[in-house]
Short mmCIF file of N, CA and C in Angstrom, two decimals:
data_model
loop_
_atom_site.label_atom_id
_atom_site.label_comp_id
_atom_site.label_asym_id
_atom_site.label_seq_id
_atom_site.Cartn_x
_atom_site.Cartn_y
_atom_site.Cartn_z
N UNK A 1043 20.43 -23.07 -3.66
CA UNK A 1043 20.46 -22.32 -2.40
C UNK A 1043 19.42 -21.20 -2.48
N UNK A 1044 18.55 -21.14 -1.50
CA UNK A 1044 17.52 -20.10 -1.46
C UNK A 1044 18.08 -18.85 -0.78
N UNK A 1045 17.86 -17.74 -1.39
CA UNK A 1045 18.33 -16.47 -0.84
C UNK A 1045 17.17 -15.83 -0.09
N UNK A 1046 17.39 -15.51 1.16
CA UNK A 1046 16.38 -14.84 1.97
C UNK A 1046 16.62 -13.34 1.90
N UNK A 1047 15.55 -12.52 2.01
CA UNK A 1047 15.71 -11.07 1.92
C UNK A 1047 16.76 -10.49 2.86
N UNK A 1048 16.88 -11.03 4.08
CA UNK A 1048 17.85 -10.49 5.04
C UNK A 1048 19.28 -10.81 4.63
N UNK A 1049 19.47 -11.88 3.82
CA UNK A 1049 20.80 -12.26 3.37
C UNK A 1049 21.17 -11.61 2.04
N UNK A 1050 20.20 -11.00 1.39
CA UNK A 1050 20.39 -10.45 0.06
C UNK A 1050 21.26 -9.20 0.11
N UNK A 1051 22.25 -9.18 -0.74
CA UNK A 1051 23.12 -8.02 -0.86
C UNK A 1051 22.72 -7.26 -2.12
N UNK A 1052 22.13 -6.08 -1.96
CA UNK A 1052 21.73 -5.27 -3.10
C UNK A 1052 22.88 -4.38 -3.54
N UNK A 1053 23.14 -4.37 -4.84
CA UNK A 1053 24.17 -3.47 -5.36
C UNK A 1053 23.51 -2.29 -6.07
N UNK A 1054 24.32 -1.44 -6.68
CA UNK A 1054 23.78 -0.25 -7.34
C UNK A 1054 22.85 -0.59 -8.49
N UNK A 1055 23.12 -1.68 -9.19
CA UNK A 1055 22.24 -2.11 -10.29
C UNK A 1055 20.87 -2.49 -9.74
N UNK A 1056 20.85 -3.28 -8.67
CA UNK A 1056 19.58 -3.66 -8.05
C UNK A 1056 18.81 -2.43 -7.58
N UNK A 1057 19.50 -1.51 -6.94
CA UNK A 1057 18.84 -0.30 -6.45
C UNK A 1057 18.27 0.53 -7.60
N UNK A 1058 19.02 0.64 -8.67
CA UNK A 1058 18.54 1.39 -9.84
C UNK A 1058 17.31 0.72 -10.43
N UNK A 1059 17.33 -0.59 -10.52
CA UNK A 1059 16.17 -1.34 -11.03
C UNK A 1059 14.96 -1.13 -10.12
N UNK A 1060 15.15 -1.22 -8.83
CA UNK A 1060 14.04 -1.02 -7.89
C UNK A 1060 13.49 0.40 -7.96
N UNK A 1061 14.38 1.37 -8.07
CA UNK A 1061 13.93 2.76 -8.18
C UNK A 1061 13.12 2.96 -9.46
N UNK A 1062 13.62 2.44 -10.57
CA UNK A 1062 12.92 2.59 -11.85
C UNK A 1062 11.55 1.90 -11.81
N UNK A 1063 11.48 0.72 -11.25
CA UNK A 1063 10.20 0.00 -11.16
C UNK A 1063 9.25 0.69 -10.19
N UNK A 1064 9.78 1.33 -9.15
CA UNK A 1064 8.93 2.08 -8.22
C UNK A 1064 8.30 3.28 -8.91
N UNK A 1065 9.03 3.89 -9.82
CA UNK A 1065 8.51 5.03 -10.57
C UNK A 1065 7.51 4.60 -11.64
N UNK A 1066 7.81 3.48 -12.31
CA UNK A 1066 6.97 3.00 -13.41
C UNK A 1066 7.14 1.49 -13.53
N UNK A 1067 6.20 0.75 -12.99
CA UNK A 1067 6.28 -0.71 -13.00
C UNK A 1067 6.13 -1.29 -14.40
N UNK A 1068 5.70 -0.47 -15.36
CA UNK A 1068 5.52 -0.94 -16.73
C UNK A 1068 6.68 -0.55 -17.65
N UNK A 1069 7.78 -0.12 -17.08
CA UNK A 1069 8.93 0.26 -17.90
C UNK A 1069 9.38 -0.95 -18.73
N UNK A 1070 9.59 -0.77 -20.03
CA UNK A 1070 10.06 -1.90 -20.85
C UNK A 1070 11.44 -2.37 -20.37
N UNK A 1071 11.69 -3.66 -20.49
CA UNK A 1071 12.93 -4.23 -20.01
C UNK A 1071 14.16 -3.59 -20.66
N UNK A 1072 14.09 -3.26 -21.96
CA UNK A 1072 15.26 -2.65 -22.60
C UNK A 1072 15.56 -1.27 -22.03
N UNK A 1073 14.51 -0.50 -21.67
CA UNK A 1073 14.73 0.81 -21.04
C UNK A 1073 15.24 0.64 -19.61
N UNK A 1074 14.72 -0.37 -18.92
CA UNK A 1074 15.18 -0.67 -17.57
C UNK A 1074 16.67 -1.02 -17.60
N UNK A 1075 17.06 -1.86 -18.55
CA UNK A 1075 18.46 -2.26 -18.69
C UNK A 1075 19.34 -1.06 -19.00
N UNK A 1076 18.87 -0.21 -19.90
CA UNK A 1076 19.63 1.00 -20.27
C UNK A 1076 19.83 1.89 -19.05
N UNK A 1077 18.78 2.08 -18.29
CA UNK A 1077 18.87 2.94 -17.10
C UNK A 1077 19.83 2.35 -16.06
N UNK A 1078 19.83 1.02 -15.94
CA UNK A 1078 20.70 0.37 -14.95
C UNK A 1078 22.11 0.15 -15.48
N UNK A 1079 22.31 0.38 -16.79
CA UNK A 1079 23.64 0.22 -17.37
C UNK A 1079 24.05 -1.23 -17.55
N UNK A 1080 23.08 -2.10 -17.82
CA UNK A 1080 23.36 -3.53 -18.01
C UNK A 1080 22.65 -4.03 -19.26
N UNK A 1081 22.97 -5.24 -19.67
CA UNK A 1081 22.30 -5.86 -20.81
C UNK A 1081 20.86 -6.20 -20.44
N UNK A 1082 19.95 -6.21 -21.42
CA UNK A 1082 18.56 -6.57 -21.13
C UNK A 1082 18.41 -7.93 -20.45
N UNK A 1083 19.23 -8.90 -20.84
CA UNK A 1083 19.15 -10.23 -20.19
C UNK A 1083 19.54 -10.14 -18.72
N UNK A 1084 20.51 -9.28 -18.40
CA UNK A 1084 20.92 -9.09 -17.01
C UNK A 1084 19.82 -8.41 -16.21
N UNK A 1085 19.20 -7.40 -16.81
CA UNK A 1085 18.10 -6.70 -16.12
C UNK A 1085 16.97 -7.68 -15.81
N UNK A 1086 16.61 -8.50 -16.79
CA UNK A 1086 15.54 -9.48 -16.58
C UNK A 1086 15.91 -10.47 -15.49
N UNK A 1087 17.15 -10.93 -15.50
CA UNK A 1087 17.61 -11.88 -14.48
C UNK A 1087 17.58 -11.22 -13.10
N UNK A 1088 17.97 -9.96 -13.01
CA UNK A 1088 17.96 -9.25 -11.73
C UNK A 1088 16.54 -9.08 -11.21
N UNK A 1089 15.60 -8.73 -12.09
CA UNK A 1089 14.19 -8.58 -11.67
C UNK A 1089 13.67 -9.92 -11.15
N UNK A 1090 13.97 -11.00 -11.87
CA UNK A 1090 13.53 -12.33 -11.43
C UNK A 1090 14.13 -12.69 -10.07
N UNK A 1091 15.41 -12.37 -9.87
CA UNK A 1091 16.06 -12.67 -8.59
C UNK A 1091 15.45 -11.84 -7.46
N UNK A 1092 15.14 -10.57 -7.74
CA UNK A 1092 14.52 -9.71 -6.73
C UNK A 1092 13.12 -10.22 -6.37
N UNK A 1093 12.39 -10.73 -7.35
CA UNK A 1093 11.07 -11.32 -7.08
C UNK A 1093 11.22 -12.60 -6.27
N UNK A 1094 12.15 -13.46 -6.65
CA UNK A 1094 12.35 -14.73 -5.96
C UNK A 1094 12.77 -14.51 -4.50
N UNK A 1095 13.53 -13.45 -4.26
CA UNK A 1095 13.99 -13.15 -2.91
C UNK A 1095 12.93 -12.44 -2.07
N UNK A 1096 11.82 -12.06 -2.70
CA UNK A 1096 10.76 -11.38 -1.97
C UNK A 1096 10.95 -9.88 -1.83
N UNK A 1097 11.96 -9.34 -2.49
CA UNK A 1097 12.18 -7.89 -2.44
C UNK A 1097 11.13 -7.19 -3.29
N UNK A 1098 10.87 -7.70 -4.47
CA UNK A 1098 9.78 -7.23 -5.33
C UNK A 1098 8.59 -8.13 -5.05
N UNK A 1099 7.55 -7.58 -4.45
CA UNK A 1099 6.41 -8.40 -4.06
C UNK A 1099 5.22 -8.26 -4.99
N UNK A 1100 5.25 -7.30 -5.89
CA UNK A 1100 4.14 -7.15 -6.80
C UNK A 1100 4.27 -5.88 -7.62
N UNK A 1101 3.42 -5.78 -8.61
CA UNK A 1101 3.37 -4.61 -9.48
C UNK A 1101 1.93 -4.13 -9.44
N UNK A 1102 1.73 -2.84 -9.22
CA UNK A 1102 0.39 -2.33 -8.96
C UNK A 1102 0.02 -1.20 -9.91
N UNK A 1103 -1.27 -1.09 -10.16
CA UNK A 1103 -1.79 -0.01 -10.98
C UNK A 1103 -2.35 1.08 -10.07
N UNK A 1104 -2.16 2.32 -10.46
CA UNK A 1104 -2.77 3.43 -9.74
C UNK A 1104 -4.08 3.75 -10.45
N UNK A 1105 -5.18 3.61 -9.73
CA UNK A 1105 -6.51 3.71 -10.31
C UNK A 1105 -7.16 5.02 -9.90
N UNK A 1106 -7.85 5.67 -10.83
CA UNK A 1106 -8.62 6.88 -10.54
C UNK A 1106 -9.93 6.44 -9.89
N UNK A 1107 -10.00 6.54 -8.58
CA UNK A 1107 -11.17 6.06 -7.83
C UNK A 1107 -12.43 6.84 -8.18
N UNK A 1108 -12.29 8.13 -8.48
CA UNK A 1108 -13.45 8.93 -8.87
C UNK A 1108 -14.06 8.40 -10.16
N UNK A 1109 -13.22 7.94 -11.08
CA UNK A 1109 -13.72 7.40 -12.35
C UNK A 1109 -14.50 6.10 -12.12
N UNK A 1110 -14.27 5.46 -10.99
CA UNK A 1110 -14.98 4.22 -10.65
C UNK A 1110 -16.16 4.48 -9.72
N UNK A 1111 -16.51 5.76 -9.54
CA UNK A 1111 -17.67 6.08 -8.71
C UNK A 1111 -17.39 6.14 -7.23
N UNK A 1112 -16.11 6.25 -6.84
CA UNK A 1112 -15.74 6.35 -5.43
C UNK A 1112 -14.79 7.53 -5.22
N UNK A 1113 -15.32 8.75 -5.38
CA UNK A 1113 -14.45 9.93 -5.30
C UNK A 1113 -14.08 10.36 -3.88
N UNK A 1114 -14.80 9.88 -2.89
CA UNK A 1114 -14.57 10.30 -1.51
C UNK A 1114 -13.66 9.29 -0.82
N UNK A 1115 -12.52 9.78 -0.31
CA UNK A 1115 -11.61 8.92 0.42
C UNK A 1115 -11.52 9.39 1.86
N UNK A 1116 -11.29 8.44 2.75
CA UNK A 1116 -11.19 8.77 4.17
C UNK A 1116 -10.20 7.83 4.85
N UNK A 1117 -9.69 8.30 5.97
CA UNK A 1117 -8.92 7.48 6.90
C UNK A 1117 -9.76 7.38 8.16
N UNK A 1118 -10.00 6.17 8.60
CA UNK A 1118 -10.76 5.97 9.83
C UNK A 1118 -9.79 5.42 10.88
N UNK A 1119 -9.59 6.18 11.95
CA UNK A 1119 -8.76 5.75 13.06
C UNK A 1119 -9.62 4.88 13.97
N UNK A 1120 -9.15 3.68 14.26
CA UNK A 1120 -9.92 2.72 15.05
C UNK A 1120 -9.11 2.33 16.28
N UNK A 1121 -9.80 2.33 17.42
CA UNK A 1121 -9.21 1.82 18.66
C UNK A 1121 -10.03 0.61 19.09
N UNK A 1122 -9.37 -0.50 19.32
CA UNK A 1122 -10.07 -1.71 19.73
C UNK A 1122 -10.36 -1.70 21.22
N UNK A 1123 -11.40 -2.43 21.61
CA UNK A 1123 -11.78 -2.53 23.02
C UNK A 1123 -10.82 -3.44 23.77
N UNK A 1124 -10.40 -4.52 23.13
CA UNK A 1124 -9.51 -5.51 23.74
C UNK A 1124 -8.41 -5.83 22.75
N UNK A 1125 -7.23 -6.14 23.26
CA UNK A 1125 -6.08 -6.38 22.38
C UNK A 1125 -5.56 -7.81 22.47
N UNK A 1126 -6.44 -8.76 22.30
CA UNK A 1126 -6.02 -10.16 22.25
C UNK A 1126 -5.63 -10.50 20.82
N UNK A 1127 -4.64 -11.35 20.65
CA UNK A 1127 -4.14 -11.73 19.33
C UNK A 1127 -5.27 -12.20 18.41
N UNK A 1128 -6.14 -13.05 18.92
CA UNK A 1128 -7.23 -13.58 18.10
C UNK A 1128 -8.16 -12.46 17.62
N UNK A 1129 -8.47 -11.52 18.51
CA UNK A 1129 -9.35 -10.41 18.15
C UNK A 1129 -8.66 -9.49 17.13
N UNK A 1130 -7.39 -9.27 17.29
CA UNK A 1130 -6.63 -8.44 16.35
C UNK A 1130 -6.65 -9.07 14.96
N UNK A 1131 -6.34 -10.37 14.90
CA UNK A 1131 -6.31 -11.07 13.61
C UNK A 1131 -7.69 -11.10 12.96
N UNK A 1132 -8.72 -11.36 13.75
CA UNK A 1132 -10.09 -11.40 13.22
C UNK A 1132 -10.50 -10.04 12.68
N UNK A 1133 -10.22 -8.99 13.44
CA UNK A 1133 -10.58 -7.64 12.99
C UNK A 1133 -9.84 -7.29 11.69
N UNK A 1134 -8.55 -7.53 11.66
CA UNK A 1134 -7.75 -7.21 10.47
C UNK A 1134 -8.29 -7.93 9.24
N UNK A 1135 -8.51 -9.22 9.35
CA UNK A 1135 -8.99 -10.00 8.21
C UNK A 1135 -10.38 -9.56 7.77
N UNK A 1136 -11.25 -9.27 8.72
CA UNK A 1136 -12.61 -8.87 8.38
C UNK A 1136 -12.63 -7.52 7.68
N UNK A 1137 -11.93 -6.54 8.25
CA UNK A 1137 -11.98 -5.18 7.71
C UNK A 1137 -11.31 -5.10 6.34
N UNK A 1138 -10.19 -5.77 6.16
CA UNK A 1138 -9.52 -5.65 4.86
C UNK A 1138 -10.30 -6.31 3.73
N UNK A 1139 -11.29 -7.14 4.06
CA UNK A 1139 -12.13 -7.75 3.05
C UNK A 1139 -13.40 -6.98 2.74
N UNK A 1140 -13.62 -5.85 3.41
CA UNK A 1140 -14.85 -5.07 3.19
C UNK A 1140 -14.74 -4.25 1.91
N UNK A 1141 -15.87 -4.07 1.21
CA UNK A 1141 -15.85 -3.28 -0.02
C UNK A 1141 -15.46 -1.83 0.26
N UNK A 1142 -14.60 -1.30 -0.58
CA UNK A 1142 -14.16 0.09 -0.45
C UNK A 1142 -12.87 0.25 0.33
N UNK A 1143 -12.42 -0.79 1.04
CA UNK A 1143 -11.20 -0.68 1.83
C UNK A 1143 -9.99 -0.80 0.91
N UNK A 1144 -9.15 0.22 0.94
CA UNK A 1144 -7.95 0.25 0.11
C UNK A 1144 -6.76 -0.34 0.85
N UNK A 1145 -6.63 -0.02 2.13
CA UNK A 1145 -5.53 -0.54 2.95
C UNK A 1145 -5.95 -0.51 4.41
N UNK A 1146 -5.33 -1.38 5.18
CA UNK A 1146 -5.51 -1.41 6.63
C UNK A 1146 -4.12 -1.36 7.25
N UNK A 1147 -3.91 -0.37 8.12
CA UNK A 1147 -2.63 -0.19 8.79
C UNK A 1147 -2.80 -0.52 10.27
N UNK A 1148 -2.04 -1.47 10.79
CA UNK A 1148 -2.04 -1.80 12.21
C UNK A 1148 -0.92 -0.98 12.84
N UNK A 1149 -1.26 -0.19 13.86
CA UNK A 1149 -0.35 0.80 14.41
C UNK A 1149 0.00 0.54 15.87
N UNK A 1150 1.05 1.20 16.32
CA UNK A 1150 1.37 1.30 17.74
C UNK A 1150 0.95 2.70 18.17
N UNK A 1151 0.51 2.83 19.40
CA UNK A 1151 0.11 4.15 19.90
C UNK A 1151 -1.36 4.16 20.29
N UNK A 1152 -1.92 5.36 20.41
CA UNK A 1152 -3.31 5.52 20.85
C UNK A 1152 -4.31 4.95 19.86
N UNK A 1153 -3.98 4.97 18.58
CA UNK A 1153 -4.83 4.41 17.54
C UNK A 1153 -4.30 3.04 17.18
N UNK A 1154 -5.19 2.06 17.13
CA UNK A 1154 -4.76 0.70 16.79
C UNK A 1154 -4.70 0.46 15.28
N UNK A 1155 -5.62 1.08 14.55
CA UNK A 1155 -5.70 0.88 13.10
C UNK A 1155 -6.02 2.18 12.39
N UNK A 1156 -5.53 2.30 11.17
CA UNK A 1156 -6.02 3.28 10.22
C UNK A 1156 -6.58 2.48 9.06
N UNK A 1157 -7.84 2.76 8.73
CA UNK A 1157 -8.49 2.09 7.61
C UNK A 1157 -8.65 3.14 6.51
N UNK A 1158 -7.99 2.92 5.39
CA UNK A 1158 -8.08 3.82 4.25
C UNK A 1158 -9.14 3.28 3.33
N UNK A 1159 -10.16 4.09 3.06
CA UNK A 1159 -11.25 3.59 2.23
C UNK A 1159 -11.71 4.62 1.23
N UNK A 1160 -12.39 4.13 0.20
CA UNK A 1160 -12.98 4.97 -0.84
C UNK A 1160 -14.48 4.73 -0.85
N UNK A 1161 -15.25 5.82 -0.90
CA UNK A 1161 -16.71 5.73 -0.85
C UNK A 1161 -17.31 6.53 -2.00
N UNK A 1162 -18.56 6.19 -2.32
CA UNK A 1162 -19.27 6.88 -3.40
C UNK A 1162 -19.63 8.31 -3.00
N UNK A 1163 -20.01 8.48 -1.72
CA UNK A 1163 -20.43 9.80 -1.24
C UNK A 1163 -20.44 9.76 0.29
N UNK A 1164 -20.87 10.86 0.91
CA UNK A 1164 -20.88 10.96 2.37
C UNK A 1164 -21.79 9.90 2.99
N UNK A 1165 -22.92 9.63 2.38
CA UNK A 1165 -23.84 8.62 2.90
C UNK A 1165 -23.21 7.23 2.86
N UNK A 1166 -22.52 6.92 1.78
CA UNK A 1166 -21.83 5.63 1.65
C UNK A 1166 -20.76 5.50 2.73
N UNK A 1167 -20.02 6.58 2.96
CA UNK A 1167 -18.99 6.59 4.01
C UNK A 1167 -19.63 6.38 5.38
N UNK A 1168 -20.72 7.09 5.64
CA UNK A 1168 -21.42 6.96 6.92
C UNK A 1168 -21.90 5.52 7.11
N UNK A 1169 -22.48 4.93 6.08
CA UNK A 1169 -22.96 3.55 6.18
C UNK A 1169 -21.82 2.58 6.47
N UNK A 1170 -20.66 2.83 5.88
CA UNK A 1170 -19.50 1.98 6.15
C UNK A 1170 -19.11 2.08 7.62
N UNK A 1171 -18.93 3.31 8.10
CA UNK A 1171 -18.47 3.51 9.48
C UNK A 1171 -19.49 2.98 10.48
N UNK A 1172 -20.75 3.32 10.30
CA UNK A 1172 -21.79 2.87 11.24
C UNK A 1172 -22.02 1.36 11.11
N UNK A 1173 -22.13 0.88 9.89
CA UNK A 1173 -22.47 -0.52 9.68
C UNK A 1173 -21.37 -1.51 9.96
N UNK A 1174 -20.12 -1.10 9.76
CA UNK A 1174 -19.02 -2.04 9.91
C UNK A 1174 -18.10 -1.77 11.10
N UNK A 1175 -18.09 -0.54 11.59
CA UNK A 1175 -17.15 -0.22 12.67
C UNK A 1175 -17.86 0.16 13.97
N UNK A 1176 -18.74 1.14 13.92
CA UNK A 1176 -19.38 1.64 15.15
C UNK A 1176 -20.22 0.57 15.84
N UNK A 1177 -20.77 -0.36 15.08
CA UNK A 1177 -21.61 -1.41 15.67
C UNK A 1177 -20.82 -2.67 16.01
N UNK A 1178 -19.54 -2.68 15.74
CA UNK A 1178 -18.69 -3.84 16.02
C UNK A 1178 -18.30 -3.82 17.50
N UNK A 1179 -18.63 -4.86 18.26
CA UNK A 1179 -18.28 -4.86 19.69
C UNK A 1179 -16.77 -4.84 19.94
N UNK A 1180 -15.98 -5.21 18.95
CA UNK A 1180 -14.52 -5.18 19.11
C UNK A 1180 -13.98 -3.76 19.05
N UNK A 1181 -14.76 -2.82 18.50
CA UNK A 1181 -14.31 -1.45 18.30
C UNK A 1181 -14.75 -0.57 19.47
N UNK A 1182 -13.78 0.05 20.14
CA UNK A 1182 -14.08 0.97 21.24
C UNK A 1182 -14.32 2.38 20.72
N UNK A 1183 -13.64 2.74 19.63
CA UNK A 1183 -13.74 4.12 19.11
C UNK A 1183 -13.34 4.13 17.64
N UNK A 1184 -14.05 4.94 16.86
CA UNK A 1184 -13.70 5.15 15.45
C UNK A 1184 -13.85 6.63 15.14
N UNK A 1185 -12.84 7.19 14.51
CA UNK A 1185 -12.85 8.61 14.14
C UNK A 1185 -12.47 8.75 12.68
N UNK A 1186 -13.32 9.41 11.92
CA UNK A 1186 -13.14 9.52 10.47
C UNK A 1186 -12.54 10.86 10.08
N UNK A 1187 -11.54 10.82 9.22
CA UNK A 1187 -10.94 12.02 8.64
C UNK A 1187 -11.04 11.91 7.12
N UNK A 1188 -11.59 12.96 6.49
CA UNK A 1188 -11.69 12.97 5.04
C UNK A 1188 -10.33 13.30 4.43
N UNK A 1189 -10.05 12.71 3.29
CA UNK A 1189 -8.82 12.98 2.55
C UNK A 1189 -9.15 13.97 1.45
N UNK A 1190 -8.54 15.14 1.50
CA UNK A 1190 -8.74 16.14 0.45
C UNK A 1190 -7.93 15.79 -0.80
N UNK A 1191 -6.70 15.33 -0.57
CA UNK A 1191 -5.80 15.07 -1.69
C UNK A 1191 -4.81 14.00 -1.28
N UNK A 1192 -4.39 13.18 -2.23
CA UNK A 1192 -3.40 12.14 -1.98
C UNK A 1192 -2.35 12.21 -3.08
N UNK A 1193 -1.10 12.34 -2.70
CA UNK A 1193 0.01 12.33 -3.64
C UNK A 1193 1.05 11.35 -3.14
N UNK A 1194 1.51 10.53 -4.05
CA UNK A 1194 2.56 9.57 -3.70
C UNK A 1194 3.89 10.27 -3.55
N UNK A 1195 4.65 9.83 -2.57
CA UNK A 1195 6.00 10.34 -2.39
C UNK A 1195 6.98 9.47 -3.16
N UNK A 1196 8.25 9.81 -3.10
CA UNK A 1196 9.26 9.06 -3.84
C UNK A 1196 9.65 7.76 -3.15
N UNK A 1197 9.05 7.47 -2.01
CA UNK A 1197 9.45 6.27 -1.28
C UNK A 1197 10.81 6.50 -0.65
N UNK A 1198 11.65 5.50 -0.72
CA UNK A 1198 12.97 5.60 -0.09
C UNK A 1198 14.03 6.14 -1.04
N UNK A 1199 13.63 6.54 -2.25
CA UNK A 1199 14.60 6.85 -3.30
C UNK A 1199 15.08 8.29 -3.32
N UNK A 1200 14.40 9.21 -2.68
CA UNK A 1200 14.88 10.59 -2.70
C UNK A 1200 13.74 11.57 -2.80
N UNK A 1201 14.06 12.79 -3.14
CA UNK A 1201 13.07 13.86 -3.19
C UNK A 1201 12.17 13.72 -4.41
N UNK A 1202 10.89 14.00 -4.20
CA UNK A 1202 9.92 13.98 -5.30
C UNK A 1202 10.14 15.20 -6.19
N UNK A 1203 9.83 15.03 -7.46
CA UNK A 1203 9.90 16.16 -8.39
C UNK A 1203 8.81 17.16 -8.02
N UNK A 1204 9.08 18.46 -8.08
CA UNK A 1204 8.04 19.45 -7.78
C UNK A 1204 6.83 19.25 -8.69
N UNK A 1205 5.65 19.23 -8.10
CA UNK A 1205 4.42 19.07 -8.86
C UNK A 1205 4.12 17.65 -9.28
N UNK A 1206 4.97 16.68 -8.89
CA UNK A 1206 4.72 15.28 -9.28
C UNK A 1206 3.55 14.73 -8.49
N UNK A 1207 2.72 13.97 -9.14
CA UNK A 1207 1.55 13.38 -8.48
C UNK A 1207 1.87 11.99 -8.02
#
């Protein structure tokens, strides 16, 4: 029997496992089990079940973009000229495949998209916006905001520790 995410009943052990993995996806299984109060074999089985159900969709590394030569980050608010399904899908697929794009958010409201990107410098950012957005006939308007600082929040798990990055 396949368990779908909407049918999945999460208990306190599952929630503890998800919280621990959200904080540190590389936590050793024995420490994960200890934190959840279960045997290591149970913790491993729970992680596998959460992955199979689609609750855990991946494990990600946080990368220092400046160390990779892309210290400048920006959010570009994009408004499309037309809102046809085909144009929306084409724009989304095209933009998320461009170099430097970290995430693409499709929104409701006055702004249709937020494009989060990392650039080498102001000229690189300008070339991205002019070359890929401002000249795109699908784009009615693009407005760039520089990101001074980015800190991850605790997600759905509670308050962040003071000073936590």
